[in-house]
């Protein structure tokens, strides 16, 4: 399952990141094993080929170009500052740096140790830090999450991994009652500097239960902070920030984004947990998104730009609390808002964001806020049905056109 | 890479099962000069070489398991000071809970209040053996655990009254007693949810020793988790037994089996009602003890805590006990039969210890009365303190939601909401 799940995600680079040489090869040489035939390619004009483009599902798969291209890509990037890595490696780098920095940081979860994590985020860490610091737990989410909370209360800084965020439904008791509320009910005596992380979101035909969006369930829990990473750069920065935070933080990763390749700085950096990220400044409409939908938005943006629109794209990153400053400044400039999320329509992050914008920026709106969400359906297995449950770039284009009439 | 579960703590282990009379080779808790003695310093529990009296587990020893209830009439001998300490602690628990009931019916406290009357032997028997560095984790029936652990009665009473001077600033209430200086890790409303937290505290203890290499010449910090018979049918109980034994965590699981989970009899809820047996199923010793007798509880507790301190791992101790009152102050308590109640009332732990003290001439009647008077004064003072304490002000509402209040986010003006001077009054938008 791990190999299948590691198939490349849809990649739509924002304008300043396009480098055809670099993106021709979406995979490094070492990640080839187990991935025959599952190559994706991003062309410089933004067209993609691969599993996730509805039009070119059958064609355009380059199955044998990788070996030769790998050399070319490494030599051409060697001279640039920073280093290239995949998103899951960026998460690991952030985690490793924090574990080096503070011996109280430890990892717990299923298969995080010897197996290296089902998405390889913790690969090699158990060998380096030992079985106690990178703890392979039995399959008991509620209890090991609670154990992480007890450890956090008594001085450690655990990073608890949910193998899939959906599994953390079993840990809801601990996450809600203890993680979120215990600092308060103890009158501030105990802090819970825990990070709960894992992949969620709709993947590639993983079925309903492995395709859940837990951010919509957790968002009401008081005392909890939630962030979602979407690029290798922000993944590492948010991981480090979450570990350093004294608050309990839930870090949402996405199953399909782990193999995004990006060049990140060599210097240490930590991002702000509460800030949103300006992806593309613009004038006509504010598009708010996060996680995987960022890429669907950016793909739609290509089409929109060609049609003469100038959308502003903000990756909200902080799902709770919302960065109303960045969002507000954008609304004040464009007066039109489109929210694109992967949560279901009912009770998702989008509905809360919409409410927050209406409460705070009503006078600046020239049109009702539009929110594109996934259908309120258990994610079907069939590929075609699955596509129709999540928001696709064409719908985003149509929504912007409607909004800007 | 070595599996950490194989690491032995390099001080001598006090093995639980040994034939009677054999002394431990170099008990680390006693001074080297003195042989382990039952009359050793009152603050140190004596290191006994004999096995626990009520062991029922095959894992502990090669002896045939004893009958679960047939502990012999032999009782542990303790010193006068120890006896008085135990007596005072149990009286404190009893008088406090009685006062709680009074205050509740007078409208000074509200909500769900669960009283511990009758179960004092378990709290006193275990917690009085713990040091401050050890942790205790409880359930909603936590007032007496808090008192035994050292939380002042006035702080607990003020918490119950919902005052700002309560141990949790009035924000927790009856079911959420926490005290960081005393390592009381809660107070939990949902049954079972405290057990993983206790397991985490034990994990922390092991981590500090093995990863952070903190020196622990007196043994690991121990965690004692208290919970009831109803909890023993809950998944978190079993999951934690597994993990604690797997990693040999320094924890003692104490089941306060009072036979009733609100109105559900333990026998109607449990396929195999002998809870101690569930320990060996996970590879740890399971012990059954008469929870109405503080001396028996203490004897078993000593052994279990020593095992945990030594790095030998967890023990499951089932204490057969009884609550003299209903499940909570709202419970009419109609299902329990009169003969069951009178059976256990006749075994009141306070009466039992008092009788023992007087019979063994450890103290006089008047000394015991003096202790009772002292406790009455403490409780009265606690009520006065709670009564006269202020209620939490509006500004307190948002103060402890986040340890780092930046978690409330950035407002439309670009500043963190917590930078707003009026923020904690709750006027700022969240």
Tab-separated table of C-alpha atoms in Angstrom, chain B residues 23-402:
chain	number	residue	atom	x	y	z
B	23	UNK	CA	15.824	-10.526	53.277
B	24	UNK	CA	16.546	-8.524	50.155
B	25	UNK	CA	20.248	-8.433	49.450
B	26	UNK	CA	20.829	-4.676	49.425
B	27	UNK	CA	17.585	-2.797	49.657
B	28	UNK	CA	18.278	0.592	48.233
B	29	UNK	CA	15.601	2.361	50.142
B	30	UNK	CA	16.966	1.548	53.566
B	31	UNK	CA	20.115	2.957	55.055
B	32	UNK	CA	22.988	0.555	54.506
B	33	UNK	CA	23.698	0.273	58.206
B	34	UNK	CA	20.353	-1.013	59.351
B	35	UNK	CA	18.969	-4.332	58.326
B	36	UNK	CA	15.591	-3.948	56.761
B	37	UNK	CA	13.379	-3.445	59.700
B	38	UNK	CA	9.723	-2.996	60.221
B	39	UNK	CA	10.546	-0.313	62.699
B	40	UNK	CA	12.659	1.701	60.318
B	41	UNK	CA	12.173	5.412	59.821
B	42	UNK	CA	8.476	6.168	59.536
B	43	UNK	CA	8.836	7.919	56.211
B	44	UNK	CA	10.348	4.901	54.568
B	45	UNK	CA	8.197	1.891	53.986
B	46	UNK	CA	9.890	-1.228	55.285
B	47	UNK	CA	11.372	-3.535	52.699
B	48	UNK	CA	9.794	-6.839	53.357
B	49	UNK	CA	11.140	-10.011	51.944
B	50	UNK	CA	7.903	-11.894	52.040
B	51	UNK	CA	5.632	-12.028	49.034
B	52	UNK	CA	2.460	-9.944	48.954
B	53	UNK	CA	-0.256	-11.588	50.930
B	54	UNK	CA	-2.969	-11.639	48.381
B	55	UNK	CA	-1.102	-12.488	45.216
B	56	UNK	CA	-3.222	-14.368	42.794
B	57	UNK	CA	-0.996	-14.297	39.787
B	58	UNK	CA	0.928	-17.148	38.257
B	59	UNK	CA	3.364	-14.707	36.785
B	60	UNK	CA	4.704	-13.470	40.087
B	61	UNK	CA	5.743	-16.718	41.607
B	62	UNK	CA	5.865	-20.393	41.183
B	63	UNK	CA	3.496	-20.810	44.078
B	64	UNK	CA	0.032	-21.970	43.385
B	65	UNK	CA	-2.266	-18.984	43.245
B	66	UNK	CA	-3.939	-18.249	46.532
B	67	UNK	CA	-7.651	-17.931	46.763
B	68	UNK	CA	-8.580	-14.402	45.961
B	69	UNK	CA	-10.217	-13.544	49.224
B	70	UNK	CA	-8.425	-15.777	51.573
B	71	UNK	CA	-5.717	-13.489	52.823
B	72	UNK	CA	-4.591	-14.778	56.173
B	73	UNK	CA	-5.476	-12.921	59.322
B	74	UNK	CA	-1.862	-11.868	59.651
B	75	UNK	CA	-1.598	-8.151	59.154
B	76	UNK	CA	1.340	-5.950	58.295
B	77	UNK	CA	2.926	-4.357	61.288
B	78	UNK	CA	3.576	-0.664	61.068
B	79	UNK	CA	5.083	1.897	63.323
B	80	UNK	CA	3.112	4.299	65.471
B	81	UNK	CA	3.971	7.290	63.358
B	82	UNK	CA	3.001	5.494	60.226
B	83	UNK	CA	-0.264	4.393	61.775
B	84	UNK	CA	-1.128	7.894	62.858
B	85	UNK	CA	-0.229	9.263	59.440
B	86	UNK	CA	-2.553	6.770	57.829
B	87	UNK	CA	-5.313	7.438	60.297
B	88	UNK	CA	-5.090	11.173	59.879
B	89	UNK	CA	-5.173	10.892	56.113
B	90	UNK	CA	-8.238	8.682	56.129
B	91	UNK	CA	-10.057	10.893	58.597
B	92	UNK	CA	-9.219	13.885	56.435
B	93	UNK	CA	-10.737	12.140	53.427
B	94	UNK	CA	-13.867	11.095	55.301
B	95	UNK	CA	-14.582	14.389	57.008
B	96	UNK	CA	-13.881	16.323	53.828
B	97	UNK	CA	-16.326	14.247	51.816
B	98	UNK	CA	-18.987	14.538	54.486
B	99	UNK	CA	-18.541	18.275	54.447
B	100	UNK	CA	-18.821	18.238	50.649
B	101	UNK	CA	-22.196	16.596	50.910
B	102	UNK	CA	-23.349	19.211	53.384
B	103	UNK	CA	-22.108	22.053	51.235
B	104	UNK	CA	-23.714	20.587	48.141
B	105	UNK	CA	-27.107	20.385	49.777
B	106	UNK	CA	-26.648	23.944	50.956
B	107	UNK	CA	-26.087	25.081	47.400
B	108	UNK	CA	-22.407	25.940	47.636
B	109	UNK	CA	-21.402	23.564	44.888
B	110	UNK	CA	-23.188	22.231	41.855
B	111	UNK	CA	-22.993	19.696	39.123
B	112	UNK	CA	-21.699	16.207	39.529
B	113	UNK	CA	-19.991	15.475	42.828
B	114	UNK	CA	-18.754	11.951	43.468
B	115	UNK	CA	-17.796	11.111	47.012
B	116	UNK	CA	-15.250	8.672	48.198
B	117	UNK	CA	-16.663	7.622	51.582
B	118	UNK	CA	-15.704	4.058	52.329
B	119	UNK	CA	-12.828	3.829	49.885
B	120	UNK	CA	-10.298	5.797	51.922
B	121	UNK	CA	-8.066	2.803	52.526
B	122	UNK	CA	-7.147	2.623	48.865
B	123	UNK	CA	-6.164	6.247	48.505
B	124	UNK	CA	-4.296	6.357	51.787
B	125	UNK	CA	-2.754	2.928	51.363
B	126	UNK	CA	-1.184	3.814	48.026
B	127	UNK	CA	-0.597	7.527	47.993
B	128	UNK	CA	1.016	7.769	51.397
B	129	UNK	CA	3.789	5.572	50.040
B	130	UNK	CA	4.473	7.924	47.147
B	131	UNK	CA	6.940	10.744	47.102
B	132	UNK	CA	6.195	14.175	45.707
B	133	UNK	CA	8.040	13.317	42.493
B	134	UNK	CA	5.638	10.424	41.885
B	135	UNK	CA	2.398	11.040	40.047
B	136	UNK	CA	-1.174	10.097	40.840
B	137	UNK	CA	-3.922	10.013	38.258
B	138	UNK	CA	-7.525	9.655	39.227
B	139	UNK	CA	-11.063	9.819	37.885
B	140	UNK	CA	-14.024	11.982	38.762
B	141	UNK	CA	-13.954	10.540	42.277
B	142	UNK	CA	-10.800	12.444	42.958
B	143	UNK	CA	-11.182	14.690	46.009
B	144	UNK	CA	-9.547	12.248	48.383
B	145	UNK	CA	-6.748	11.342	45.980
B	146	UNK	CA	-5.974	15.041	45.835
B	147	UNK	CA	-5.957	15.333	49.614
B	148	UNK	CA	-3.771	12.259	50.070
B	149	UNK	CA	-1.325	13.567	47.484
B	150	UNK	CA	-0.950	16.719	49.553
B	151	UNK	CA	-3.212	19.254	47.907
B	152	UNK	CA	-4.409	21.487	50.753
B	153	UNK	CA	-8.013	20.956	51.769
B	154	UNK	CA	-8.755	24.652	51.330
B	155	UNK	CA	-7.596	24.522	47.694
B	156	UNK	CA	-9.830	21.538	46.974
B	157	UNK	CA	-12.802	23.057	48.739
B	158	UNK	CA	-12.366	26.372	46.955
B	159	UNK	CA	-12.228	24.521	43.665
B	160	UNK	CA	-15.482	22.790	44.509
B	161	UNK	CA	-17.045	26.139	45.316
B	162	UNK	CA	-15.874	27.401	41.939
B	163	UNK	CA	-13.692	30.092	43.399
B	164	UNK	CA	-10.620	31.655	41.844
B	165	UNK	CA	-8.468	30.312	44.704
B	166	UNK	CA	-9.291	26.721	43.857
B	167	UNK	CA	-6.474	24.424	42.818
B	168	UNK	CA	-7.595	24.814	39.216
B	169	UNK	CA	-8.727	28.435	39.559
B	170	UNK	CA	-12.310	27.247	39.635
B	171	UNK	CA	-12.097	26.093	36.046
B	172	UNK	CA	-12.000	22.358	36.676
B	173	UNK	CA	-14.468	21.587	39.401
B	174	UNK	CA	-15.105	18.401	41.277
B	175	UNK	CA	-14.109	16.095	38.486
B	176	UNK	CA	-10.923	17.847	37.426
B	177	UNK	CA	-8.560	18.184	40.355
B	178	UNK	CA	-5.052	18.945	39.172
B	179	UNK	CA	-2.000	20.023	41.043
B	180	UNK	CA	1.317	20.489	39.330
B	181	UNK	CA	3.406	20.909	42.502
B	182	UNK	CA	1.976	17.693	43.900
B	183	UNK	CA	2.067	15.825	40.580
B	184	UNK	CA	-1.623	15.154	40.654
B	185	UNK	CA	-2.389	14.736	36.979
B	186	UNK	CA	-6.172	14.819	37.190
B	187	UNK	CA	-9.275	14.415	37.693
B	188	UNK	CA	-11.004	13.081	34.519
B	189	UNK	CA	-14.671	13.081	33.747
B	190	UNK	CA	-14.776	10.276	31.201
B	191	UNK	CA	-13.814	6.945	32.623
B	192	UNK	CA	-10.737	5.425	31.139
B	193	UNK	CA	-9.359	8.635	29.682
B	194	UNK	CA	-6.994	9.139	32.581
B	195	UNK	CA	-5.290	5.788	32.163
B	196	UNK	CA	-3.416	6.719	28.975
B	197	UNK	CA	-2.387	9.987	30.600
B	198	UNK	CA	-0.974	7.998	33.513
B	199	UNK	CA	0.761	5.704	31.057
B	200	UNK	CA	2.261	8.783	29.425
B	201	UNK	CA	3.545	10.060	32.744
B	202	UNK	CA	5.161	6.686	33.347
B	203	UNK	CA	6.632	6.780	29.849
B	204	UNK	CA	8.041	10.200	30.652
B	205	UNK	CA	9.635	8.820	33.780
B	206	UNK	CA	11.324	6.033	31.855
B	207	UNK	CA	12.347	8.433	29.103
B	208	UNK	CA	13.981	10.808	31.537
B	209	UNK	CA	16.054	7.984	32.904
B	210	UNK	CA	16.988	6.223	29.670
B	211	UNK	CA	17.103	8.958	27.055
B	212	UNK	CA	17.846	12.077	29.044
B	213	UNK	CA	20.124	10.056	31.302
B	214	UNK	CA	18.850	11.720	34.462
B	215	UNK	CA	20.292	9.913	37.414
B	216	UNK	CA	17.755	8.192	39.581
B	217	UNK	CA	19.604	6.744	42.556
B	218	UNK	CA	16.335	6.200	44.404
B	219	UNK	CA	14.557	4.587	41.527
B	220	UNK	CA	12.256	5.769	38.800
B	221	UNK	CA	9.412	8.193	39.388
B	222	UNK	CA	6.322	6.075	39.724
B	223	UNK	CA	2.810	6.767	38.497
B	224	UNK	CA	-0.260	5.332	40.190
B	225	UNK	CA	-3.472	5.262	38.189
B	226	UNK	CA	-6.778	4.881	40.027
B	227	UNK	CA	-9.973	3.849	38.299
B	228	UNK	CA	-13.040	1.743	38.915
B	229	UNK	CA	-14.556	-1.563	38.002
B	230	UNK	CA	-16.613	-0.077	35.198
B	231	UNK	CA	-13.473	1.232	33.545
B	232	UNK	CA	-12.069	-2.268	33.394
B	233	UNK	CA	-14.401	-3.069	30.553
B	234	UNK	CA	-13.201	-0.100	28.553
B	235	UNK	CA	-10.742	-0.306	25.671
B	236	UNK	CA	-8.309	2.223	27.038
B	237	UNK	CA	-7.752	0.039	30.095
B	238	UNK	CA	-6.681	-2.925	28.040
B	239	UNK	CA	-4.676	-0.888	25.576
B	240	UNK	CA	-2.706	0.632	28.416
B	241	UNK	CA	-2.118	-2.646	30.211
B	242	UNK	CA	-0.580	-3.854	26.996
B	243	UNK	CA	1.631	-0.849	26.421
B	244	UNK	CA	2.724	-0.527	30.041
B	245	UNK	CA	3.823	-4.127	30.204
B	246	UNK	CA	5.354	-4.039	26.732
B	247	UNK	CA	7.670	-1.203	27.676
B	248	UNK	CA	7.883	-2.040	31.391
B	249	UNK	CA	6.645	1.350	32.400
B	250	UNK	CA	6.872	2.402	36.060
B	251	UNK	CA	3.155	2.424	36.721
B	252	UNK	CA	0.726	0.763	39.085
B	253	UNK	CA	-2.823	0.242	37.884
B	254	UNK	CA	-5.157	0.365	40.879
B	255	UNK	CA	-8.692	-0.827	40.375
B	256	UNK	CA	-11.081	0.496	42.998
B	257	UNK	CA	-13.652	-2.217	42.547
B	258	UNK	CA	-16.632	-0.989	44.494
B	259	UNK	CA	-18.879	-3.398	42.594
B	260	UNK	CA	-21.073	-0.683	41.074
B	261	UNK	CA	-20.827	1.607	38.083
B	262	UNK	CA	-23.636	4.010	38.917
B	263	UNK	CA	-26.461	1.458	38.845
B	264	UNK	CA	-24.720	-1.237	36.887
B	265	UNK	CA	-23.486	-4.072	39.007
B	266	UNK	CA	-20.015	-5.211	38.107
B	267	UNK	CA	-21.327	-8.751	37.874
B	268	UNK	CA	-23.905	-7.768	35.279
B	269	UNK	CA	-21.367	-5.905	33.169
B	270	UNK	CA	-18.370	-8.158	33.148
B	271	UNK	CA	-17.929	-11.595	31.673
B	272	UNK	CA	-15.151	-12.491	34.080
B	273	UNK	CA	-15.569	-10.303	37.144
B	274	UNK	CA	-12.179	-11.141	38.647
B	275	UNK	CA	-10.290	-8.150	37.409
B	276	UNK	CA	-6.908	-9.104	38.850
B	277	UNK	CA	-6.803	-11.962	36.348
B	278	UNK	CA	-6.563	-9.513	33.511
B	279	UNK	CA	-3.056	-8.585	34.587
B	280	UNK	CA	-1.415	-11.928	33.780
B	281	UNK	CA	-3.254	-11.940	30.469
B	282	UNK	CA	-0.937	-9.075	29.559
B	283	UNK	CA	2.084	-10.522	31.290
B	284	UNK	CA	2.004	-8.464	34.470
B	285	UNK	CA	1.214	-9.558	38.004
B	286	UNK	CA	-2.406	-9.241	39.003
B	287	UNK	CA	-3.136	-8.919	42.672
B	288	UNK	CA	-6.391	-8.885	44.572
B	289	UNK	CA	-6.531	-7.213	47.958
B	290	UNK	CA	-9.113	-6.321	50.544
B	291	UNK	CA	-9.558	-2.637	49.846
B	292	UNK	CA	-11.280	-1.930	53.151
B	293	UNK	CA	-8.125	-2.702	55.107
B	294	UNK	CA	-5.509	-0.005	54.753
B	295	UNK	CA	-2.723	-2.177	56.077
B	296	UNK	CA	-3.308	-4.879	53.515
B	297	UNK	CA	-3.563	-2.324	50.760
B	298	UNK	CA	-0.348	-0.728	51.922
B	299	UNK	CA	1.473	-4.027	51.962
B	300	UNK	CA	0.523	-4.751	48.376
B	301	UNK	CA	1.186	-1.157	47.384
B	302	UNK	CA	4.714	-1.314	48.725
B	303	UNK	CA	5.503	-4.257	46.555
B	304	UNK	CA	3.870	-2.848	43.449
B	305	UNK	CA	5.502	0.543	43.804
B	306	UNK	CA	8.894	-1.066	44.408
B	307	UNK	CA	8.527	-3.110	41.243
B	308	UNK	CA	7.761	0.001	39.269
B	309	UNK	CA	10.636	1.917	40.823
B	310	UNK	CA	13.050	-0.839	39.956
B	311	UNK	CA	12.095	-0.869	36.336
B	312	UNK	CA	10.348	-4.214	36.596
B	313	UNK	CA	7.204	-2.823	35.095
B	314	UNK	CA	3.560	-2.460	35.966
B	315	UNK	CA	1.305	-4.272	38.390
B	316	UNK	CA	-2.463	-4.548	38.324
B	317	UNK	CA	-3.942	-4.303	41.807
B	318	UNK	CA	-7.629	-4.939	42.308
B	319	UNK	CA	-8.865	-3.473	45.573
B	320	UNK	CA	-12.201	-4.784	46.690
B	321	UNK	CA	-13.812	-1.763	48.233
B	322	UNK	CA	-17.162	-0.057	48.601
B	323	UNK	CA	-18.616	3.410	48.455
B	324	UNK	CA	-20.925	4.157	51.325
B	325	UNK	CA	-22.782	6.822	49.407
B	326	UNK	CA	-24.370	6.797	45.994
B	327	UNK	CA	-22.415	7.152	42.781
B	328	UNK	CA	-22.812	10.897	43.027
B	329	UNK	CA	-24.821	13.257	45.153
B	330	UNK	CA	-27.555	13.050	42.560
B	331	UNK	CA	-27.793	9.278	42.736
B	332	UNK	CA	-30.753	7.954	44.747
B	333	UNK	CA	-28.835	4.713	45.252
B	334	UNK	CA	-31.866	2.471	45.094
B	335	UNK	CA	-30.377	-0.601	43.525
B	336	UNK	CA	-27.849	-1.634	46.118
B	337	UNK	CA	-29.203	-3.994	48.703
B	338	UNK	CA	-29.213	-3.239	52.404
B	339	UNK	CA	-27.305	-6.345	53.363
B	340	UNK	CA	-24.493	-5.547	50.956
B	341	UNK	CA	-24.270	-2.043	52.357
B	342	UNK	CA	-24.226	-3.234	55.946
B	343	UNK	CA	-21.626	-5.874	55.141
B	344	UNK	CA	-19.208	-3.256	53.973
B	345	UNK	CA	-20.240	-0.671	56.547
B	346	UNK	CA	-19.122	-3.144	59.152
B	347	UNK	CA	-15.685	-3.075	57.499
B	348	UNK	CA	-15.319	0.696	57.549
B	349	UNK	CA	-11.608	1.314	57.014
B	350	UNK	CA	-11.439	4.063	59.588
B	351	UNK	CA	-13.042	1.919	62.245
B	352	UNK	CA	-10.758	-0.944	61.320
B	353	UNK	CA	-7.561	1.078	61.605
B	354	UNK	CA	-8.685	2.739	64.780
B	355	UNK	CA	-9.380	-0.625	66.311
B	356	UNK	CA	-5.991	-1.905	65.209
B	357	UNK	CA	-4.172	1.103	66.613
B	358	UNK	CA	-5.872	0.781	69.964
B	359	UNK	CA	-5.432	-2.982	70.143
B	360	UNK	CA	-1.733	-2.762	69.336
B	361	UNK	CA	-1.341	0.195	71.688
B	362	UNK	CA	0.144	2.373	69.019
B	363	UNK	CA	-1.756	5.356	70.322
B	364	UNK	CA	-4.424	6.232	72.843
B	365	UNK	CA	-8.048	7.048	72.272
B	366	UNK	CA	-7.456	10.661	73.183
B	367	UNK	CA	-4.635	10.987	70.680
B	368	UNK	CA	-6.936	9.724	67.975
B	369	UNK	CA	-9.629	12.111	69.108
B	370	UNK	CA	-7.079	14.902	68.898
B	371	UNK	CA	-6.382	13.959	65.299
B	372	UNK	CA	-10.088	13.990	64.555
B	373	UNK	CA	-10.431	17.398	66.138
B	374	UNK	CA	-7.483	18.690	64.158
B	375	UNK	CA	-9.066	17.496	60.961
B	376	UNK	CA	-12.405	19.050	61.877
B	377	UNK	CA	-10.619	22.357	62.310
B	378	UNK	CA	-8.824	21.989	58.994
B	379	UNK	CA	-12.069	21.298	57.195
B	380	UNK	CA	-13.888	24.167	58.857
B	381	UNK	CA	-11.080	26.474	57.903
B	382	UNK	CA	-11.221	25.138	54.376
B	383	UNK	CA	-14.917	25.953	54.139
B	384	UNK	CA	-14.395	29.433	55.528
B	385	UNK	CA	-11.573	29.997	53.102
B	386	UNK	CA	-13.653	28.786	50.179
B	387	UNK	CA	-16.655	30.840	51.252
B	388	UNK	CA	-14.699	34.024	51.565
B	389	UNK	CA	-12.682	33.529	48.382
B	390	UNK	CA	-13.588	35.583	45.346
B	391	UNK	CA	-15.355	34.176	42.332
B	392	UNK	CA	-13.306	34.181	39.136
B	393	UNK	CA	-13.526	37.543	37.360
B	394	UNK	CA	-14.595	37.925	33.761
B	395	UNK	CA	-11.002	38.588	32.798
B	396	UNK	CA	-10.161	35.015	33.684
B	397	UNK	CA	-12.346	33.491	30.997
B	398	UNK	CA	-9.813	33.277	28.197
B	399	UNK	CA	-6.623	33.143	30.176
B	400	UNK	CA	-5.840	29.467	30.155
B	401	UNK	CA	-7.269	28.321	26.841
B	402	UNK	CA	-3.788	28.250	25.354
